[in-house]
mmCIF file of N, CA and C in Angstrom:
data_model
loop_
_atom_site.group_PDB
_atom_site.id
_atom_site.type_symbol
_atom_site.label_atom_id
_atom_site.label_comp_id
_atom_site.label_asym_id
_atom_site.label_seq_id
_atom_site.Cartn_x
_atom_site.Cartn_y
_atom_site.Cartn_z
ATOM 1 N N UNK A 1 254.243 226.691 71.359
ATOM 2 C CA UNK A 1 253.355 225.561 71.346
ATOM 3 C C UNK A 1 252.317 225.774 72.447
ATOM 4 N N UNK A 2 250.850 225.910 72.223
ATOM 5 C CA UNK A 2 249.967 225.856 72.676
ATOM 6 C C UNK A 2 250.002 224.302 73.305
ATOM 7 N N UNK A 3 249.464 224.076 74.366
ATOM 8 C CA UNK A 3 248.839 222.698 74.940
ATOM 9 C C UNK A 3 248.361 222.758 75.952
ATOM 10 N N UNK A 4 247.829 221.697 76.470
ATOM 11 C CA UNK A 4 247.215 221.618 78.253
ATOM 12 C C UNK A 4 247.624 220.658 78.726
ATOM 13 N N UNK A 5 248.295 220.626 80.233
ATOM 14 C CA UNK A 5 248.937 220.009 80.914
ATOM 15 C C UNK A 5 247.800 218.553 81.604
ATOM 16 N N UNK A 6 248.740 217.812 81.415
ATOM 17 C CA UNK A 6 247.815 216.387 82.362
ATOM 18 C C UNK A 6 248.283 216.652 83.900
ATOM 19 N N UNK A 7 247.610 215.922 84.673
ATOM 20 C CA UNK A 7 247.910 216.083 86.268
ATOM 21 C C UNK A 7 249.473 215.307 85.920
ATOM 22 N N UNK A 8 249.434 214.291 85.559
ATOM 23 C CA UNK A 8 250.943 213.712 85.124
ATOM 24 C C UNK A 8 251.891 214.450 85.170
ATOM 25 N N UNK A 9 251.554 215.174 83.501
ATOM 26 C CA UNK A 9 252.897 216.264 82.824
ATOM 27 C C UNK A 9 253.005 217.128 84.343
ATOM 28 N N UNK A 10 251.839 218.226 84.956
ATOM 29 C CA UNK A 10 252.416 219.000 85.896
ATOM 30 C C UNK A 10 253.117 218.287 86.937
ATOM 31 N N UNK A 11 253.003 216.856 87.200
ATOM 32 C CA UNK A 11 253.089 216.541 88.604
ATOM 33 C C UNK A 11 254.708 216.226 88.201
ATOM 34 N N UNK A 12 255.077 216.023 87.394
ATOM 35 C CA UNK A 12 256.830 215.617 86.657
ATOM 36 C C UNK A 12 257.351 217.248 86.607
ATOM 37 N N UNK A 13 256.727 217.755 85.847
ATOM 38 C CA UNK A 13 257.011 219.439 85.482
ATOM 39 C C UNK A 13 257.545 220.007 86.917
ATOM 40 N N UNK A 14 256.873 219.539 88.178
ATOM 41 C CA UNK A 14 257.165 220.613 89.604
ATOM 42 C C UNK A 14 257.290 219.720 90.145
ATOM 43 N N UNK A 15 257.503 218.888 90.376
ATOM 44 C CA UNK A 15 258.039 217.210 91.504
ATOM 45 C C UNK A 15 259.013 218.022 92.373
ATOM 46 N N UNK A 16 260.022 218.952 91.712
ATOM 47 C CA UNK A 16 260.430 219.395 92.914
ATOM 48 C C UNK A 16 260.093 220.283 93.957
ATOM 49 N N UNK A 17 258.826 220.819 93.876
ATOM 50 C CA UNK A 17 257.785 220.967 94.600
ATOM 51 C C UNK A 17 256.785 220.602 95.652
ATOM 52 N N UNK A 18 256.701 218.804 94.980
ATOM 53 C CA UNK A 18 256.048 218.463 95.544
ATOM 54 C C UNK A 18 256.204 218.484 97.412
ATOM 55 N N UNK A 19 254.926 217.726 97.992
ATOM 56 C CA UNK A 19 255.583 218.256 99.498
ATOM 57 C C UNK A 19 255.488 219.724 100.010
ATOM 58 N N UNK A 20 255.725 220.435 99.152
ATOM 59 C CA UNK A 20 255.740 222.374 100.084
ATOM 60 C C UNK A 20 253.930 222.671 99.824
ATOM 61 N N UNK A 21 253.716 223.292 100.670
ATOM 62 C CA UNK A 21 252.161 224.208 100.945
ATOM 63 C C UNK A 21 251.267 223.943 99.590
ATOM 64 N N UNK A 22 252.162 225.345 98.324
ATOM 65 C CA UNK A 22 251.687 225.571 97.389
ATOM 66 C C UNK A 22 251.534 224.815 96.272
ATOM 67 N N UNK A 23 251.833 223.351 96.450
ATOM 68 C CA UNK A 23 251.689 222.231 95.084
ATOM 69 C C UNK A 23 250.778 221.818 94.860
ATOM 70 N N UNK A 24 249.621 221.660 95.537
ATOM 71 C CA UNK A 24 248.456 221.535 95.015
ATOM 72 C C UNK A 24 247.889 222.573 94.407
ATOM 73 N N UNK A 25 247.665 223.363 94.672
ATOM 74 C CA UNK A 25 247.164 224.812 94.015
ATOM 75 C C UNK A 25 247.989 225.032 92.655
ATOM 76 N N UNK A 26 249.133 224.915 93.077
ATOM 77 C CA UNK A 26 250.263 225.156 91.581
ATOM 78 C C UNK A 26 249.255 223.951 90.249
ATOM 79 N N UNK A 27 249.594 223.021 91.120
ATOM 80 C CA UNK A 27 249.132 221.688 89.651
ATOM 81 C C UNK A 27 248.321 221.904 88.988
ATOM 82 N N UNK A 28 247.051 222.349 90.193
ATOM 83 C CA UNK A 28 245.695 222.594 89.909
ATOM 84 C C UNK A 28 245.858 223.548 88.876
ATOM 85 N N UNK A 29 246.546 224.743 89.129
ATOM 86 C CA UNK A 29 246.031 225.934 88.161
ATOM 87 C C UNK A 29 246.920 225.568 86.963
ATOM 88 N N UNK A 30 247.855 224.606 86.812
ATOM 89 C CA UNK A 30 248.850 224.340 85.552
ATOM 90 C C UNK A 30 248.292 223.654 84.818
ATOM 91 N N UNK A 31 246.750 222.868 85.165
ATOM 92 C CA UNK A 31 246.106 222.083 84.392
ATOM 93 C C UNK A 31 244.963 222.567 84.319
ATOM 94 N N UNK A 32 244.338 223.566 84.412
ATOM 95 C CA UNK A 32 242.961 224.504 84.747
ATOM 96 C C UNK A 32 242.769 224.791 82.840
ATOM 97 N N UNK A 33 243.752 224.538 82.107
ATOM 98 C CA UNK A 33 243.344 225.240 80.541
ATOM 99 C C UNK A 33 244.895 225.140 79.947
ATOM 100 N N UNK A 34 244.777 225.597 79.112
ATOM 101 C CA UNK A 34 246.031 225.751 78.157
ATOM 102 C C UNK A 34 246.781 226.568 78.779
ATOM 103 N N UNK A 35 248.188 226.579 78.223
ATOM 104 C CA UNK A 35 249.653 226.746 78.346
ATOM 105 C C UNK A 35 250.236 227.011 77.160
ATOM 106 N N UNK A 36 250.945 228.225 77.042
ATOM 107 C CA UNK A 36 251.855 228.300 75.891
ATOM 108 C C UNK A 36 253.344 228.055 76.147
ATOM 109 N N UNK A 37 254.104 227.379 75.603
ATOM 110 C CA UNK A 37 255.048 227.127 75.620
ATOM 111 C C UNK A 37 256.178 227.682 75.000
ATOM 112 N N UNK A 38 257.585 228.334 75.209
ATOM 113 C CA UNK A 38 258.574 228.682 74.108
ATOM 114 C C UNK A 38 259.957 228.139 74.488
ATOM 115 N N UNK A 39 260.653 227.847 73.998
ATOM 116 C CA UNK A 39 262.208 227.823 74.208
ATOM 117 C C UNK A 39 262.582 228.979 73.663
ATOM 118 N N UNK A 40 263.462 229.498 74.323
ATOM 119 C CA UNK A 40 264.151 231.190 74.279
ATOM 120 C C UNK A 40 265.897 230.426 73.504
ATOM 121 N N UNK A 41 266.424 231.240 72.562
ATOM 122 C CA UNK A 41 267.567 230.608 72.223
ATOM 123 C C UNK A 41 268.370 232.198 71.974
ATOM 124 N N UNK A 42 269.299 232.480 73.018
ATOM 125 C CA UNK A 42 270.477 233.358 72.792
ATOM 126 C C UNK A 42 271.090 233.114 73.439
ATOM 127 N N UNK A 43 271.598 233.682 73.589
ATOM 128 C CA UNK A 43 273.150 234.173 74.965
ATOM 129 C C UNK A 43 272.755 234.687 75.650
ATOM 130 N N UNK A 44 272.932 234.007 76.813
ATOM 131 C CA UNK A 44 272.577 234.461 78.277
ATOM 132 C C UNK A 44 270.934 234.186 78.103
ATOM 133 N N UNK A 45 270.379 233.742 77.901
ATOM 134 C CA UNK A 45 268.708 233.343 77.806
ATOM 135 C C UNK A 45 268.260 233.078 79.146
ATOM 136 N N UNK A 46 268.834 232.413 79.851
ATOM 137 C CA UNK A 46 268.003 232.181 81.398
ATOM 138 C C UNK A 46 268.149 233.479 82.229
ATOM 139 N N UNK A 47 269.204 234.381 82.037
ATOM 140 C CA UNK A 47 269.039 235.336 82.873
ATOM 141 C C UNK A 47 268.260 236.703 82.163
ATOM 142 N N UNK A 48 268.512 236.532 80.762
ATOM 143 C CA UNK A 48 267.780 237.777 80.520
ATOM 144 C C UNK A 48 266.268 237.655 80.218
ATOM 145 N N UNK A 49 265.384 236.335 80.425
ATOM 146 C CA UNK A 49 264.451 236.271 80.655
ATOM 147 C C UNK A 49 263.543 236.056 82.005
ATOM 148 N N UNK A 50 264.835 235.809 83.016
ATOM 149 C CA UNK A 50 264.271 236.084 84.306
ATOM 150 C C UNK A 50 264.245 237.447 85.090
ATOM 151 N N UNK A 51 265.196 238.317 84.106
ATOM 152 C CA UNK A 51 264.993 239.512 83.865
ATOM 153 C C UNK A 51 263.271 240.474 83.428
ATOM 154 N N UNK A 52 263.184 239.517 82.296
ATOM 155 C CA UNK A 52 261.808 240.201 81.636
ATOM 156 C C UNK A 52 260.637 239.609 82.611
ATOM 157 N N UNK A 53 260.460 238.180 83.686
ATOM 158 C CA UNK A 53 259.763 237.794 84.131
ATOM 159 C C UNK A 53 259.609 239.127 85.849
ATOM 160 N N UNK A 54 260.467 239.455 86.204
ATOM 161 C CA UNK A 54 260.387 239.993 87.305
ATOM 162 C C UNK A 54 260.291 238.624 88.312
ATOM 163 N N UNK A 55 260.250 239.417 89.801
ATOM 164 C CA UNK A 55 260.208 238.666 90.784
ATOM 165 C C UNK A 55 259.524 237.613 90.872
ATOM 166 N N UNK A 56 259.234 236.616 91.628
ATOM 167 C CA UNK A 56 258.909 235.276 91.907
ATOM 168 C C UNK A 56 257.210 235.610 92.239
ATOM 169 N N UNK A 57 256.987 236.304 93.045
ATOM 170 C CA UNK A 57 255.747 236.883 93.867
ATOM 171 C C UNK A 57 255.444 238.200 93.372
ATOM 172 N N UNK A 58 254.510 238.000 92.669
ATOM 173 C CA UNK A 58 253.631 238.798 92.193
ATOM 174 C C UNK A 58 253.481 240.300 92.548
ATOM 175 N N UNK A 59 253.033 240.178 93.733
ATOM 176 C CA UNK A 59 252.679 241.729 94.542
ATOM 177 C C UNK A 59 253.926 242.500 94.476
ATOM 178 N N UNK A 60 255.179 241.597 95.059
ATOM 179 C CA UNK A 60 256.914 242.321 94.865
ATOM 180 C C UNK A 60 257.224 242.650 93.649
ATOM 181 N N UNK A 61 256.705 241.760 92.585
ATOM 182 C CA UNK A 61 257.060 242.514 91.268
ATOM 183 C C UNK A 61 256.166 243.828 91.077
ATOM 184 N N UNK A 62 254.820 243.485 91.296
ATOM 185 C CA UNK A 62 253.424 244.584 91.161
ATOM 186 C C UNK A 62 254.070 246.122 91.720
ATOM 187 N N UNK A 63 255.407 245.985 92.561
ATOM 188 C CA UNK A 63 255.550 247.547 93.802
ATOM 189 C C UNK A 63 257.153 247.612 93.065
ATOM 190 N N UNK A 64 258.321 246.443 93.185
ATOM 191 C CA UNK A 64 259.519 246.753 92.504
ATOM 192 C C UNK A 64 259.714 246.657 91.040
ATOM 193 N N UNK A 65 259.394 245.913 90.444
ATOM 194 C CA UNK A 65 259.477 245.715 89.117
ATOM 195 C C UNK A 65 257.858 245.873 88.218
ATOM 196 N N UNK A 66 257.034 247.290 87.803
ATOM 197 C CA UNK A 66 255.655 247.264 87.651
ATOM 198 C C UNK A 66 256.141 246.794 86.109
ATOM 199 N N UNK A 67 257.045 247.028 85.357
ATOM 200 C CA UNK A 67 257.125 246.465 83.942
ATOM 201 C C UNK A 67 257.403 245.313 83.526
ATOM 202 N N UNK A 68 257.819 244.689 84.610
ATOM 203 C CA UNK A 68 258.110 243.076 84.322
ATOM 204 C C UNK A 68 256.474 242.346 84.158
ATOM 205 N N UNK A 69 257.057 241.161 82.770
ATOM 206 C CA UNK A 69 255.427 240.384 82.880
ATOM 207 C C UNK A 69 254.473 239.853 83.998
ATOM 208 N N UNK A 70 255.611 239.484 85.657
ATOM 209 C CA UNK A 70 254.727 239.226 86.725
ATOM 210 C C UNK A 70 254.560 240.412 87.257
ATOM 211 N N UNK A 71 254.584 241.691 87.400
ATOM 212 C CA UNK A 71 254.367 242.463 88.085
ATOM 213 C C UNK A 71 252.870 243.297 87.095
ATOM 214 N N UNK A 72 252.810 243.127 85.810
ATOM 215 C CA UNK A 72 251.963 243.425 84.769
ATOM 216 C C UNK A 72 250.651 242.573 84.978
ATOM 217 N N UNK A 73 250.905 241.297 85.215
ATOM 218 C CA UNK A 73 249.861 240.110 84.540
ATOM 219 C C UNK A 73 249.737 239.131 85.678
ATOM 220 N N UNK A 74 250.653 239.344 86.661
ATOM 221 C CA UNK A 74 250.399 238.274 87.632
ATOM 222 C C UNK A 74 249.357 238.758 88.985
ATOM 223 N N UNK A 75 248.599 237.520 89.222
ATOM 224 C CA UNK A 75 247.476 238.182 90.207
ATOM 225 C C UNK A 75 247.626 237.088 91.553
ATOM 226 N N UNK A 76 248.874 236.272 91.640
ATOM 227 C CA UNK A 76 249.438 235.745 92.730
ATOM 228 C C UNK A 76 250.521 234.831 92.892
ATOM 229 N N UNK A 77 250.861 234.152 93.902
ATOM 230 C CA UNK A 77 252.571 233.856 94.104
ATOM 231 C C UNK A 77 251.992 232.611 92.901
ATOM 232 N N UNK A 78 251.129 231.835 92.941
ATOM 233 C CA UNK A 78 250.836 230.465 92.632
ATOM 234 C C UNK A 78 250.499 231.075 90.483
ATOM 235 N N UNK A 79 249.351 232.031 90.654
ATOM 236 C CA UNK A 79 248.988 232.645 88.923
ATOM 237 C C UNK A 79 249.985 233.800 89.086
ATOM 238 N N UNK A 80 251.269 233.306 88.819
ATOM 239 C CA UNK A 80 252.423 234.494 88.619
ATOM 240 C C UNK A 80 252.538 234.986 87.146
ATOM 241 N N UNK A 81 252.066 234.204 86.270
ATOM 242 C CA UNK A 81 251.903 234.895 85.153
ATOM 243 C C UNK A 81 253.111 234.440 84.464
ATOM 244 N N UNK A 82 254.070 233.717 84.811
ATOM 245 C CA UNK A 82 255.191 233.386 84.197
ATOM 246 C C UNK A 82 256.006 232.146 84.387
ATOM 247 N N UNK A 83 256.763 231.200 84.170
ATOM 248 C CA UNK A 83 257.404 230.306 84.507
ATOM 249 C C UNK A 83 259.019 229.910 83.583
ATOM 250 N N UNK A 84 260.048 230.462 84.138
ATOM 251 C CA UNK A 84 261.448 230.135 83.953
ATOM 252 C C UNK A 84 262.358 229.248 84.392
ATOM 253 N N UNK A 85 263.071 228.654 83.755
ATOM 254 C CA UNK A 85 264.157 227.767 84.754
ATOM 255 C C UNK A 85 264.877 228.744 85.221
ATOM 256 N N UNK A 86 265.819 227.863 86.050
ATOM 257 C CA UNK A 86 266.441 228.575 87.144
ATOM 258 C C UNK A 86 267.976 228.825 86.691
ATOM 259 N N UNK A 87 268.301 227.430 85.723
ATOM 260 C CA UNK A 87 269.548 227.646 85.081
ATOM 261 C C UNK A 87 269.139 226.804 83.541
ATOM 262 N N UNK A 88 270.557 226.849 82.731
ATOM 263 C CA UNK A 88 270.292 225.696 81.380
ATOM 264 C C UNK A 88 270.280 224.428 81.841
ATOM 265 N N UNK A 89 270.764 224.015 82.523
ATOM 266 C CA UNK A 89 270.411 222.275 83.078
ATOM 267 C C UNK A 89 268.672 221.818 83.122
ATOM 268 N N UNK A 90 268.021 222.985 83.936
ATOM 269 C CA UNK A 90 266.999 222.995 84.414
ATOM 270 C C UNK A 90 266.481 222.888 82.980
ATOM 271 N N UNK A 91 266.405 223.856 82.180
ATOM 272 C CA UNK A 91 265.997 224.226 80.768
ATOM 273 C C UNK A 91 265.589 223.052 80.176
ATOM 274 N N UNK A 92 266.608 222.491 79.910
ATOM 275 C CA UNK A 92 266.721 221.069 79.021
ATOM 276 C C UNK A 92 265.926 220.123 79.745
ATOM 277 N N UNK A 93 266.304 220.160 80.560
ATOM 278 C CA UNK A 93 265.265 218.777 81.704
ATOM 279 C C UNK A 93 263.536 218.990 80.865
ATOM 280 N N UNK A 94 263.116 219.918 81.571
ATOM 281 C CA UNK A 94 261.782 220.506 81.202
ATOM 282 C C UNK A 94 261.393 220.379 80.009
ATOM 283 N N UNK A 95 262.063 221.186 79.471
ATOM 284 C CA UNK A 95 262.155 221.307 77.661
ATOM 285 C C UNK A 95 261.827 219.825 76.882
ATOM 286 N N UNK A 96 262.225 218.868 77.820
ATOM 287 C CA UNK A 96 262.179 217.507 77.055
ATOM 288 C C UNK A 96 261.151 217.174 77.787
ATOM 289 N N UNK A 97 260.617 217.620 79.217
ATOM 290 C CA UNK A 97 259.674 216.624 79.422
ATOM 291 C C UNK A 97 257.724 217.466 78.959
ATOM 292 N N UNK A 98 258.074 218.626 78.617
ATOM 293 C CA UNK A 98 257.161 219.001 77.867
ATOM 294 C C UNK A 98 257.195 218.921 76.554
ATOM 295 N N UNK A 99 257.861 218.118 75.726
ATOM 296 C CA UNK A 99 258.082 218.544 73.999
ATOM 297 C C UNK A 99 258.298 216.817 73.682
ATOM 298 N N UNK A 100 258.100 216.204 74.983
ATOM 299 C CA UNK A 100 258.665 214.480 74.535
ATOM 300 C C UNK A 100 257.321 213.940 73.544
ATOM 301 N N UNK A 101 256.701 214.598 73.727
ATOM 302 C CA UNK A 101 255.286 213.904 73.152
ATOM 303 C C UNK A 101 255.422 214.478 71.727
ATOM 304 N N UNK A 102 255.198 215.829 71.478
ATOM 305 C CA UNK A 102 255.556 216.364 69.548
ATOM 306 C C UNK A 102 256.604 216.087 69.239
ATOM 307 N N UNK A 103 257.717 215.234 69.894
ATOM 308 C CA UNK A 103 258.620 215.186 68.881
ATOM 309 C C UNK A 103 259.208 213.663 68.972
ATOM 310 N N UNK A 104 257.741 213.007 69.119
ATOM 311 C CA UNK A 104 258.298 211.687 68.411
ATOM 312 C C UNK A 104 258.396 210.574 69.857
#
């Protein structure tokens, strides 16, 4: 699902963010244009896509991980090029508060 984030949706999306250095910049660039969206559905899905994302920070993926999508496509800690939960709890949280609107 293609869409673009409201200051709202991001400011719910990273609330647990809010407060640290990089949340303004984060929001800003999460609402700068469109966003594609996917839910990943297998076994083991949160880890083997934080697998394919590489490191958190860009440049560390760019030198340890050059094949991962942030080390490929990301051009900083904030435009990392990627965004995963951390576990399935997390998943679902998100998952509903980006998808509450298409589905009713």
């Amino acid at each position: 699902m293609r869409c673009v984030l409201s200051g709202k949706q991001a400011a719910l999306f990273y609330a647990e963010h809010e407060g640290k250095p990089f949340y303004g910049r984060l929001t800003s660039f999460m609402t700068s244009g469109p966003i594609d969206c996917y839910v990943l559905a297998r076994e083991d899905a949160v880890h083997k896509w934080r697998a394919l994302m590489g490191p958190t920070k860009s440049m560390v993926a760019q030198f340890s991980n050059p094949e991962s999508f942030r080390g490929r496509f990301g051009i900083s800690d904030t435009r990392n090029a990627t965004h995963g939960s951390g576990e399935s709890s997390c998943l679902i949280y998100q998952n509903v508060r980006l998808y509450k609107r298409k589905m009713g």
